[in-house]
PDB file of C-alpha atoms in Angstrom:
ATOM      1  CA  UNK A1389      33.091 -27.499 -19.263  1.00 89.00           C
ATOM      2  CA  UNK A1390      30.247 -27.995 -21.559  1.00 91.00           C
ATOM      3  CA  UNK A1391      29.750 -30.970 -24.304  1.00 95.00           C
ATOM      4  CA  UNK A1392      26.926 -31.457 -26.188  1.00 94.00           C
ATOM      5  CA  UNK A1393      24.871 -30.615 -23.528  1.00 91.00           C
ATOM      6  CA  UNK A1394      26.262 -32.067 -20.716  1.00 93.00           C
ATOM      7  CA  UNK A1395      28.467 -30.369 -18.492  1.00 95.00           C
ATOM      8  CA  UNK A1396      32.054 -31.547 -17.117  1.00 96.00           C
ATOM      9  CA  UNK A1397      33.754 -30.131 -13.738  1.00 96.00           C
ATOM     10  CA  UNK A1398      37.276 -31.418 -15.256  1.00 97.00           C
ATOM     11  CA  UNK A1399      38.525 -30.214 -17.648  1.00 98.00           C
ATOM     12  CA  UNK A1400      41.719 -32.841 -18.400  1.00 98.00           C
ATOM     13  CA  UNK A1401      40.654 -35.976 -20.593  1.00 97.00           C
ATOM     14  CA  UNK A1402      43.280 -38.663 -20.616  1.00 96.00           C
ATOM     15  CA  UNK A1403      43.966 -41.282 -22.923  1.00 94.00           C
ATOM     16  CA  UNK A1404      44.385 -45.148 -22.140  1.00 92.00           C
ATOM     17  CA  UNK A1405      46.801 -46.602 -23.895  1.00 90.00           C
ATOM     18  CA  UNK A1406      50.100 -47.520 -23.288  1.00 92.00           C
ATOM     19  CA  UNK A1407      50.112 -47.684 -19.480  1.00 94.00           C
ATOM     20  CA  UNK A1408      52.636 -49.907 -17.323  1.00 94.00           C
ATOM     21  CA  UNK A1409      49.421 -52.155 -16.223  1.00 93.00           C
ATOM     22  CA  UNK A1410      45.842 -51.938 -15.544  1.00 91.00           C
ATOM     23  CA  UNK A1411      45.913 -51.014 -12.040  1.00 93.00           C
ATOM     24  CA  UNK A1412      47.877 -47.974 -12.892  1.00 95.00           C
ATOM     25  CA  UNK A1413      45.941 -46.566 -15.946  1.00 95.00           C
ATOM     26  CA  UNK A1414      43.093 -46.848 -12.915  1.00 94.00           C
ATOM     27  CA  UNK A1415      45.145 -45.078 -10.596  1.00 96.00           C
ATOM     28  CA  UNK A1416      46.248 -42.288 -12.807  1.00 97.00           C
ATOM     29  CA  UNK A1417      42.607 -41.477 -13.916  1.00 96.00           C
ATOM     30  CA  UNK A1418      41.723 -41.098 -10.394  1.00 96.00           C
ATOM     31  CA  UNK A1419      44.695 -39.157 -10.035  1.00 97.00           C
ATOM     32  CA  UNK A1420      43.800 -36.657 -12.623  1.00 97.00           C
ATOM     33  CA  UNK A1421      40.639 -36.267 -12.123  1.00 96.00           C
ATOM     34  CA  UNK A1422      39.279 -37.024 -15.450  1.00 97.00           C
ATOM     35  CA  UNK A1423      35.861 -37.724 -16.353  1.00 97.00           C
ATOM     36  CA  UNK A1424      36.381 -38.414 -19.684  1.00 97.00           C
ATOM     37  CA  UNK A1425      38.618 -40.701 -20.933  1.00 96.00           C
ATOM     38  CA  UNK A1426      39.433 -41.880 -24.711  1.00 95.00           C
ATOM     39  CA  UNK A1427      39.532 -45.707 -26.152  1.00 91.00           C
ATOM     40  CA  UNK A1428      40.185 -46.611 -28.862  1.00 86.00           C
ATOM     41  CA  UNK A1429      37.879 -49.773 -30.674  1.00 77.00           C
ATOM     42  CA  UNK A1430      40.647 -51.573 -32.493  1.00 65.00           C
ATOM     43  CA  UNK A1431      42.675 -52.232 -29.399  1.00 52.00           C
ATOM     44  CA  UNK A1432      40.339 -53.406 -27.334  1.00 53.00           C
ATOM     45  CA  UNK A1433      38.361 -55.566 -29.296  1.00 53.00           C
ATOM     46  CA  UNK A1434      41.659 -57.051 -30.130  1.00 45.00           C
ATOM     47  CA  UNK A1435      41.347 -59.994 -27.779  1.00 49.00           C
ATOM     48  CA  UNK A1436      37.785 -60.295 -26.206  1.00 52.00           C
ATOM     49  CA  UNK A1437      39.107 -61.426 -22.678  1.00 53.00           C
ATOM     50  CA  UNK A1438      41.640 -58.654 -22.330  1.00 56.00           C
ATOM     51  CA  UNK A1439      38.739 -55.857 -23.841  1.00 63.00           C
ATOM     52  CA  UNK A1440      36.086 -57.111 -21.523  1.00 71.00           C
ATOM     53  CA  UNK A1441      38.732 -56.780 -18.505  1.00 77.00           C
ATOM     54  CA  UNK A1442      39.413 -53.232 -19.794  1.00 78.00           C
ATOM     55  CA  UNK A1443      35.843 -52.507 -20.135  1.00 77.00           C
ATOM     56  CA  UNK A1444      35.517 -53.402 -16.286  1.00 82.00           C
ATOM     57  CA  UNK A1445      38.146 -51.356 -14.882  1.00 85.00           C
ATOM     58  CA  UNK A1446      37.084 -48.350 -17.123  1.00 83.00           C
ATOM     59  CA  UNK A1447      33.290 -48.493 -15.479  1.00 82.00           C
ATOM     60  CA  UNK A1448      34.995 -49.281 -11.694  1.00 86.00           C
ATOM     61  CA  UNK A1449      36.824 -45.752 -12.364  1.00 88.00           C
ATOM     62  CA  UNK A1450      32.962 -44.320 -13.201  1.00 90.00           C
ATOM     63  CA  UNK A1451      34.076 -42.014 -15.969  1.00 93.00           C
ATOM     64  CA  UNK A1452      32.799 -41.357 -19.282  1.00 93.00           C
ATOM     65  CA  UNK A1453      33.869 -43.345 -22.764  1.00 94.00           C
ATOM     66  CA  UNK A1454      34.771 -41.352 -25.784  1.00 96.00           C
ATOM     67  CA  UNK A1455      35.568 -43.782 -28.181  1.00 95.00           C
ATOM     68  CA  UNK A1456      38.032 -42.903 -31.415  1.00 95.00           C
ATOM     69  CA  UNK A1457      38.723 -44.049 -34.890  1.00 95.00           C
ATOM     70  CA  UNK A1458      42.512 -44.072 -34.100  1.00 91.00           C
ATOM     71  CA  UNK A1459      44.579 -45.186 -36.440  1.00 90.00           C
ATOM     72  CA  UNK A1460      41.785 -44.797 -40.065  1.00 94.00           C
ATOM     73  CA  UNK A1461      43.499 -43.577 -43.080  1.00 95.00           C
ATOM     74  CA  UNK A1462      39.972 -43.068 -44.965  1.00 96.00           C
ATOM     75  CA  UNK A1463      36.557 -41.900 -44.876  1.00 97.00           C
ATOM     76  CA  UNK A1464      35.310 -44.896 -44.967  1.00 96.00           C
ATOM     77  CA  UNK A1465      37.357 -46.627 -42.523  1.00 96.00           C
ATOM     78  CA  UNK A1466      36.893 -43.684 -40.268  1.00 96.00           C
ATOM     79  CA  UNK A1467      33.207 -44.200 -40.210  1.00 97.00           C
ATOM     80  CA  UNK A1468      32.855 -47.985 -40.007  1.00 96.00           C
ATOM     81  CA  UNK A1469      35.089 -47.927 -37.315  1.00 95.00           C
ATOM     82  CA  UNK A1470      32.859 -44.877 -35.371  1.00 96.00           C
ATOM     83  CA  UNK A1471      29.666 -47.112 -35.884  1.00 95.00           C
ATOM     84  CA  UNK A1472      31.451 -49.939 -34.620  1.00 93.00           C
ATOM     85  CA  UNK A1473      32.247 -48.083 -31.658  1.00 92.00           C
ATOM     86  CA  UNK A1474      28.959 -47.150 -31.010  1.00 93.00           C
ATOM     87  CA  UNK A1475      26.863 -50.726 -30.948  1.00 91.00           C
ATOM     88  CA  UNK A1476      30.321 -51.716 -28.293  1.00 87.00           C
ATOM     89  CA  UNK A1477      30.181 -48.967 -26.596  1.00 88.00           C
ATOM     90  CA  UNK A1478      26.614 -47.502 -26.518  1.00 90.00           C
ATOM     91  CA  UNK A1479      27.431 -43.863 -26.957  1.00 94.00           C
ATOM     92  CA  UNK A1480      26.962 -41.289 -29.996  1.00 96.00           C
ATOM     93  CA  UNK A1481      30.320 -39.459 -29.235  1.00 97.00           C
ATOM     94  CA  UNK A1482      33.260 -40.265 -31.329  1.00 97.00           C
ATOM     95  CA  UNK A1483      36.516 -38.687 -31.367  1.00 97.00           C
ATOM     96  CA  UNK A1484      37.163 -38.699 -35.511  1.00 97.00           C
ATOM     97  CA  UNK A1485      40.425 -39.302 -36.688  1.00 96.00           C
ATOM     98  CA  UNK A1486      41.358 -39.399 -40.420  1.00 97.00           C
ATOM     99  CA  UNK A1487      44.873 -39.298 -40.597  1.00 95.00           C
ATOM    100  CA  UNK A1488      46.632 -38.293 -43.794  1.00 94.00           C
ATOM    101  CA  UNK A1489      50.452 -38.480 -43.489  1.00 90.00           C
ATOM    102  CA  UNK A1490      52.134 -41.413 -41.783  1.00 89.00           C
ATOM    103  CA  UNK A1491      54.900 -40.193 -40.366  1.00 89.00           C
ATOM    104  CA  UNK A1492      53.658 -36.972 -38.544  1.00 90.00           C
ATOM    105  CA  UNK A1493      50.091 -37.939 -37.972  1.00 91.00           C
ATOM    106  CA  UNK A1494      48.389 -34.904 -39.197  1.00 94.00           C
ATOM    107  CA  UNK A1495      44.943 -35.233 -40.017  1.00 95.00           C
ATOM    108  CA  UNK A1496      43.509 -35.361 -43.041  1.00 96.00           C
ATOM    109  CA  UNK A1497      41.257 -32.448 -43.104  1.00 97.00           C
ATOM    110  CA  UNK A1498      39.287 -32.766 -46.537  1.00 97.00           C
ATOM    111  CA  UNK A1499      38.332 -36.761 -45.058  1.00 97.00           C
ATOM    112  CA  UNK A1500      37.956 -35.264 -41.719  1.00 97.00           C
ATOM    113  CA  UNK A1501      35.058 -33.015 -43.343  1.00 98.00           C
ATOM    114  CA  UNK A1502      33.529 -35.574 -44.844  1.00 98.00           C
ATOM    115  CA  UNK A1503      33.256 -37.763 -42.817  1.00 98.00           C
ATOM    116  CA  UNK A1504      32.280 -35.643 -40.269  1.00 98.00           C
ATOM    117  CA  UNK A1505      29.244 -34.569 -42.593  1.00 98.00           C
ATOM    118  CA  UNK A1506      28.436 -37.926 -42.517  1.00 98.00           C
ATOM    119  CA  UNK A1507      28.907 -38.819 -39.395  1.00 98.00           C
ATOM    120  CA  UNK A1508      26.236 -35.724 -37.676  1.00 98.00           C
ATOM    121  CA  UNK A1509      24.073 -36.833 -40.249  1.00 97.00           C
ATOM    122  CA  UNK A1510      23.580 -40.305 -38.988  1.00 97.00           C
ATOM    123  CA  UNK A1511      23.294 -38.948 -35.234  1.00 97.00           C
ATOM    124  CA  UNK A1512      27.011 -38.907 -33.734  1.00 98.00           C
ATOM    125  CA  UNK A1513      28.040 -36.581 -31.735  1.00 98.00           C
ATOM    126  CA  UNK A1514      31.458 -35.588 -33.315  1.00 98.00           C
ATOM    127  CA  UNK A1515      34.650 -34.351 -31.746  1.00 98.00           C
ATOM    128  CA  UNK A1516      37.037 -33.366 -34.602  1.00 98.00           C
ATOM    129  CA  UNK A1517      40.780 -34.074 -34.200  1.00 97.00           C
ATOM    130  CA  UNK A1518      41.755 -31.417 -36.570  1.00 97.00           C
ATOM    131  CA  UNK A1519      44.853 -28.946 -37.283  1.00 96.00           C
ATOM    132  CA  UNK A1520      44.590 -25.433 -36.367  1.00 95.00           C
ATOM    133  CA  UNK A1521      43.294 -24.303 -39.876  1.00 96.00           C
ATOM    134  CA  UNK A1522      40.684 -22.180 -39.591  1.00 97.00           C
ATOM    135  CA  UNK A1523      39.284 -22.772 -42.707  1.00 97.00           C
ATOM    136  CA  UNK A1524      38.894 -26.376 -41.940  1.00 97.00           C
ATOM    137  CA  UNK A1525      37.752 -25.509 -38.568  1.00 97.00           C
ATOM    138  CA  UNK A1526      34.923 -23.525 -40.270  1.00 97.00           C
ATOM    139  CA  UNK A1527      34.020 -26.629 -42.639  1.00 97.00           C
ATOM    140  CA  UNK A1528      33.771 -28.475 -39.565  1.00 98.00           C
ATOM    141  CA  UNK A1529      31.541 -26.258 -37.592  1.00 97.00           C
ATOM    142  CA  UNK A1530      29.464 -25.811 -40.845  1.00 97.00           C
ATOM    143  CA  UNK A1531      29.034 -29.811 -40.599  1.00 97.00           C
ATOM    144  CA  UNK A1532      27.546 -29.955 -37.212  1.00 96.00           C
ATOM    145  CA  UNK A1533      30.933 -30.459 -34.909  1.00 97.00           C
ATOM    146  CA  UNK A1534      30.478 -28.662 -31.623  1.00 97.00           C
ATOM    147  CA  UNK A1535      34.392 -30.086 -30.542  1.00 98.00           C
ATOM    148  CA  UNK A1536      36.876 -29.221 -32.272  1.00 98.00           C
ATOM    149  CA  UNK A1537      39.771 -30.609 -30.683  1.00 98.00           C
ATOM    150  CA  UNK A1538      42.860 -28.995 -32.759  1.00 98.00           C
ATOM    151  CA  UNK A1539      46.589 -30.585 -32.703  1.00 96.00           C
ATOM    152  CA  UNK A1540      49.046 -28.611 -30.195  1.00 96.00           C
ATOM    153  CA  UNK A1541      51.431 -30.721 -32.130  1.00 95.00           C
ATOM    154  CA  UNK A1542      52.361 -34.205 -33.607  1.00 94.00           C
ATOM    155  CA  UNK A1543      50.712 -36.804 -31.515  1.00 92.00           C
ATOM    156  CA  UNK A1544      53.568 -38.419 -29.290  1.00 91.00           C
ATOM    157  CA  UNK A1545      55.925 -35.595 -29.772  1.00 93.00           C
ATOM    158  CA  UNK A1546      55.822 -33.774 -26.503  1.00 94.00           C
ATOM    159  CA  UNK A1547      56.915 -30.468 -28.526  1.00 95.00           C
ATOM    160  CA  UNK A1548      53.700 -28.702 -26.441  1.00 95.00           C
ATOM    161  CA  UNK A1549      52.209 -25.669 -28.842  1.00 97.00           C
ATOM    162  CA  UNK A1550      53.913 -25.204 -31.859  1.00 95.00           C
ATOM    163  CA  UNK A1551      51.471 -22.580 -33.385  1.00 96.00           C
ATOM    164  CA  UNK A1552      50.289 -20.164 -30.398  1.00 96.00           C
ATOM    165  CA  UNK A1553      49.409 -17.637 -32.909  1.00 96.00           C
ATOM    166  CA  UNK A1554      46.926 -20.335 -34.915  1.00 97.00           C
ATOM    167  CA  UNK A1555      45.757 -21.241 -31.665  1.00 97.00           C
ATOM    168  CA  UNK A1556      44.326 -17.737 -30.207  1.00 97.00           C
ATOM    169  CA  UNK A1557      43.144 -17.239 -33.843  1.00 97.00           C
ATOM    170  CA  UNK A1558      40.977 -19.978 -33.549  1.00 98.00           C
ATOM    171  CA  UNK A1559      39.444 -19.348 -29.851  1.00 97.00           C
ATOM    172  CA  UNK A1560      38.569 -16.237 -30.973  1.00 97.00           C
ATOM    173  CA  UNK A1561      37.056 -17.359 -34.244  1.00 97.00           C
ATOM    174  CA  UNK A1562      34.928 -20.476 -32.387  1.00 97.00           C
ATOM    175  CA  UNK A1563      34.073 -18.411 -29.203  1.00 95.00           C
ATOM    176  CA  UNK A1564      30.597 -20.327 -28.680  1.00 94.00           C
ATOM    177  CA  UNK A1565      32.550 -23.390 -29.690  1.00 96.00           C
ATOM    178  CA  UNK A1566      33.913 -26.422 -27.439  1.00 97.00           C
ATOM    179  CA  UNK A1567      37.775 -26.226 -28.132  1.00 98.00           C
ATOM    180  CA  UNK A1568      40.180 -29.064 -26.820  1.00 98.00           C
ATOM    181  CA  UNK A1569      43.774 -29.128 -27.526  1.00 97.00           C
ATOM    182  CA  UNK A1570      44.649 -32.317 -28.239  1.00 94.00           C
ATOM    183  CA  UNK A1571      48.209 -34.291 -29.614  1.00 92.00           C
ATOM    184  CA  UNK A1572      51.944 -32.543 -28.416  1.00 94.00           C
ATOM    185  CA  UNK A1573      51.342 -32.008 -24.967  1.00 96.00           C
ATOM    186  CA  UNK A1574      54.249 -33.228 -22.990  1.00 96.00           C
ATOM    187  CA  UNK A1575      54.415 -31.398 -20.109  1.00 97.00           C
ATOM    188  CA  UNK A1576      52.047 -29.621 -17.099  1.00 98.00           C
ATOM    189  CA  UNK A1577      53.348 -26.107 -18.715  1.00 97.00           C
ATOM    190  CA  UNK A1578      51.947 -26.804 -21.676  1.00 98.00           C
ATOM    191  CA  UNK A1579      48.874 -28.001 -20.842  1.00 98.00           C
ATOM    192  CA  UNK A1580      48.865 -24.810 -18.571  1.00 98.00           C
ATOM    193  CA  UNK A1581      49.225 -22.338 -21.808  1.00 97.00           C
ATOM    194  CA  UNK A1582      46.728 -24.106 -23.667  1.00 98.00           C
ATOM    195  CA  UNK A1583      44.304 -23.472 -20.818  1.00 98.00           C
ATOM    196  CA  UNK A1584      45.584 -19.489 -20.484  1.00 97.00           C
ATOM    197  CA  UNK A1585      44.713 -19.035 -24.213  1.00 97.00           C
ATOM    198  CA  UNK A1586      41.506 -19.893 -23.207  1.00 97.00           C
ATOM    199  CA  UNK A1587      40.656 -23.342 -24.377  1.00 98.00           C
ATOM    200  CA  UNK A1588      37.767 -25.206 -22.453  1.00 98.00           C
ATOM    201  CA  UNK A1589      40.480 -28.265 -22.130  1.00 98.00           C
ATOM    202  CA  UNK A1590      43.053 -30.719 -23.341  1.00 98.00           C
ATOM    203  CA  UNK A1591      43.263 -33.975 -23.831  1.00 97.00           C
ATOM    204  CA  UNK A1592      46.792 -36.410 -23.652  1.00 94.00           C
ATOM    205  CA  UNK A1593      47.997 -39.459 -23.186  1.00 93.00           C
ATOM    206  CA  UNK A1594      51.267 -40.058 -23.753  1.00 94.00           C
ATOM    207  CA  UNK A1595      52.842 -37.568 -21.193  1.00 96.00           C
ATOM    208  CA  UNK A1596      50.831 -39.412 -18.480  1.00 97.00           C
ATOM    209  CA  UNK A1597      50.992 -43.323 -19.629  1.00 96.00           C
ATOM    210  CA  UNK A1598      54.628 -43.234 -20.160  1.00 96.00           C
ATOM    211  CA  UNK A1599      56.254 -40.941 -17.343  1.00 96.00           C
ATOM    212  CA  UNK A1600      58.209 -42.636 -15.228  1.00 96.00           C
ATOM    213  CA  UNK A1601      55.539 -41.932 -13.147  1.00 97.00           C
ATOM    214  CA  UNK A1602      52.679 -42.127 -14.893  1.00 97.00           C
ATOM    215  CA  UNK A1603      50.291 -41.373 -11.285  1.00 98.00           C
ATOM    216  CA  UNK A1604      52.685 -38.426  -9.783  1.00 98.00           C
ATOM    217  CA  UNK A1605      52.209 -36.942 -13.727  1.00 98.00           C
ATOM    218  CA  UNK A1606      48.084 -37.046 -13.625  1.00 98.00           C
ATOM    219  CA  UNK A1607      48.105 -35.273 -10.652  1.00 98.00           C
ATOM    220  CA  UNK A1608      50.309 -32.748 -11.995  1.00 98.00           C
ATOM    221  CA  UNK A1609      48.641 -32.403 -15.225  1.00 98.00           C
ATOM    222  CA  UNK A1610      45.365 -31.772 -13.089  1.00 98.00           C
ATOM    223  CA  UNK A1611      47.126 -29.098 -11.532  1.00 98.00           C
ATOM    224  CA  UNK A1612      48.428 -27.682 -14.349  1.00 98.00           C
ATOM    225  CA  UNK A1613      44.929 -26.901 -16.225  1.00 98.00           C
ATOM    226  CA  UNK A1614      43.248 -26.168 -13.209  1.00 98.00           C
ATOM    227  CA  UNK A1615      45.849 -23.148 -12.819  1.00 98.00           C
ATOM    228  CA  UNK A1616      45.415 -22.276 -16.266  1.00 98.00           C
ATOM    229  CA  UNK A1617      41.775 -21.769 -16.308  1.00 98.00           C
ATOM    230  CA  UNK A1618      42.416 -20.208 -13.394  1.00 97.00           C
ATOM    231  CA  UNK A1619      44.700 -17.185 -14.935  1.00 97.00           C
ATOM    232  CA  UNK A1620      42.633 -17.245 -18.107  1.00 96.00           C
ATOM    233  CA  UNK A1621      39.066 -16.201 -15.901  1.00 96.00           C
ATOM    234  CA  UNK A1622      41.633 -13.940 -13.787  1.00 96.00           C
ATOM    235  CA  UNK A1623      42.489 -11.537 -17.184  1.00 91.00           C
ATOM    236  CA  UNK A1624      46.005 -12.111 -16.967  1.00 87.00           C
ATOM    237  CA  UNK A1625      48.613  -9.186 -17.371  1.00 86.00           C
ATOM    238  CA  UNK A1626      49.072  -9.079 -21.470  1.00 85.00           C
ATOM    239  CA  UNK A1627      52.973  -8.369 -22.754  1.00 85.00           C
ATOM    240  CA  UNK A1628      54.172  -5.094 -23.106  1.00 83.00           C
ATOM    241  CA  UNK A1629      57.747  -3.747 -25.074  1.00 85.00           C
ATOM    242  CA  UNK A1630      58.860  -1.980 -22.831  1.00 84.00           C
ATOM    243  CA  UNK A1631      59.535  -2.157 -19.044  1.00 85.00           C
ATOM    244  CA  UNK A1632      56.966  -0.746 -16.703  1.00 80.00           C
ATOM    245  CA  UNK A1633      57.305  -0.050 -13.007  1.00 77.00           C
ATOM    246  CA  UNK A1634      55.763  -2.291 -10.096  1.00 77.00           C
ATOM    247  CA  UNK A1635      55.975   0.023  -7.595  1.00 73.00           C
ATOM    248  CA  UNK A1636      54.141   3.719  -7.741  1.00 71.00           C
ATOM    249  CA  UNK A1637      57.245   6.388  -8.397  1.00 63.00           C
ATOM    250  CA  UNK A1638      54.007   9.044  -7.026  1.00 64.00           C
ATOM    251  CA  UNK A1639      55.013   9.992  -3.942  1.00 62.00           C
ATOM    252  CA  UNK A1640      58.595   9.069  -3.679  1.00 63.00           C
ATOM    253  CA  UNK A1641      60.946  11.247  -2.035  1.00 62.00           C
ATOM    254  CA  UNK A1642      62.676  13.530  -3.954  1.00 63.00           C
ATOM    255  CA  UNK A1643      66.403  14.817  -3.545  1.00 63.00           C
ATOM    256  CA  UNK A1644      66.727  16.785  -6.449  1.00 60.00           C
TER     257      UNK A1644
END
């Protein structure tokens, strides 16, 4: 998998919030394989002693930090909070978030553009938390984003793809584009049909960091998109109406 540049053998990003206790947010990243994980600045600068611990398990683990604005309701707070990240963490990538309804967490794609504009302009690497929209999705590229990272659906819902149709429309809009499905994914399947429409990856937290077990569910997860991309470079059999034999009927013995 290719990011700005830089190129990724896994293809599974994992949040870190939420987990049962340090040792198994480690455990589950090793588990999945992940080389990218997601953190979020507000959390862990909440309490210095507990960040810098954090900090320290997330470089024993060796993976890379993409910090996010979770949680910004504005523009402005979206890109304070990414230049925050950067002088903590030392990185240009930032996973923008401008959220614009409370209650299902959908982004807020006129902000999103925005601040995205401003955000390439001032040398971040951007990875856009968006909808499906492929209008938005345009704006976006237009802007300088090279991620797109479009909602399967509401963060935290575990409702997997509700918009398969937008989906394929936008791989095959963006096909030079990095696209990530990100927010919905609740089970291996799903992360599975994400990767069999083609999508360079997903990203997910929740579905890992509170399973019952959270370890046991990375490894699946890994599993689950490395089948996927699998079947997607394999040019999988495409849906027909009606019913088609498996076996030849050339040949067959005839009684007539």
């Amino acid at each position: 998998m290719d990011i700005y540049g830089e190129t990724f053998t896994s293809r599974l990003m994992l949040g870190t919030a939420r987990y049962p206790s340090p040792d198994i947010l480690k455990q589950s990243i090793e588990a999945s394989g992940a080389e990218i994980v997601t953190v979020s600045l507000r959390r862990e600068s909440a309490n210095e002693r507990a960040g810098q611990a954090f900090w320290n398990l997330i470089r024993e683990t060796g993976v890379r930090v993409l910090p996010n604005t979770a949680g910004c309701h504005s523009v402005r707070e979206a890109v304070t909070t990414a230049q925050m990240a950067r002088e903590v963490f030392g990185t240009n990538w930032v996973k923008l978030e401008v959220i614009g309804d409370a209650d299902t967490l959908q982004p807020d794609l006129f902000g999103l553009v925005e601040a995205a504009r401003i955000l390439t302009k001032d040398g971040f690497q951007v990875f856009a938390y968006t909808t499906e929209d492929l209008v938005a999705a345009d704006r976006l590229v237009e802007a300088g984003c090279r991620v797109l990272m479009p909602w399967g659906s509401p963060i935290g819902s575990a409702r997997g793809l509700n918009n398969v149709y937008g989906l394929r429309a936008m791989r095959a809009r963006f096909p030079e584009a990095t696209l990530l499905v990100d927010a919905g994914i609740g089970v291996p399947s799903h992360a599975a049909q994400a990767m069999e429409l083609g999508y360079d990856g997903v990203l997910l937290s929740s579905a890992v960091a509170l399973a019952g077990d959270p370890v046991s569910m990375a490894r699946a997860f890994r599993l689950s998109v490395e089948a996927g991309r699998l079947a997607f470079e394999a040019d999988p059999l495409q849906p027909r109406d009606m019913a088609e034999p498996s076996t030849p009927v050339l040949g067959l013995a005839s009684f007539a």
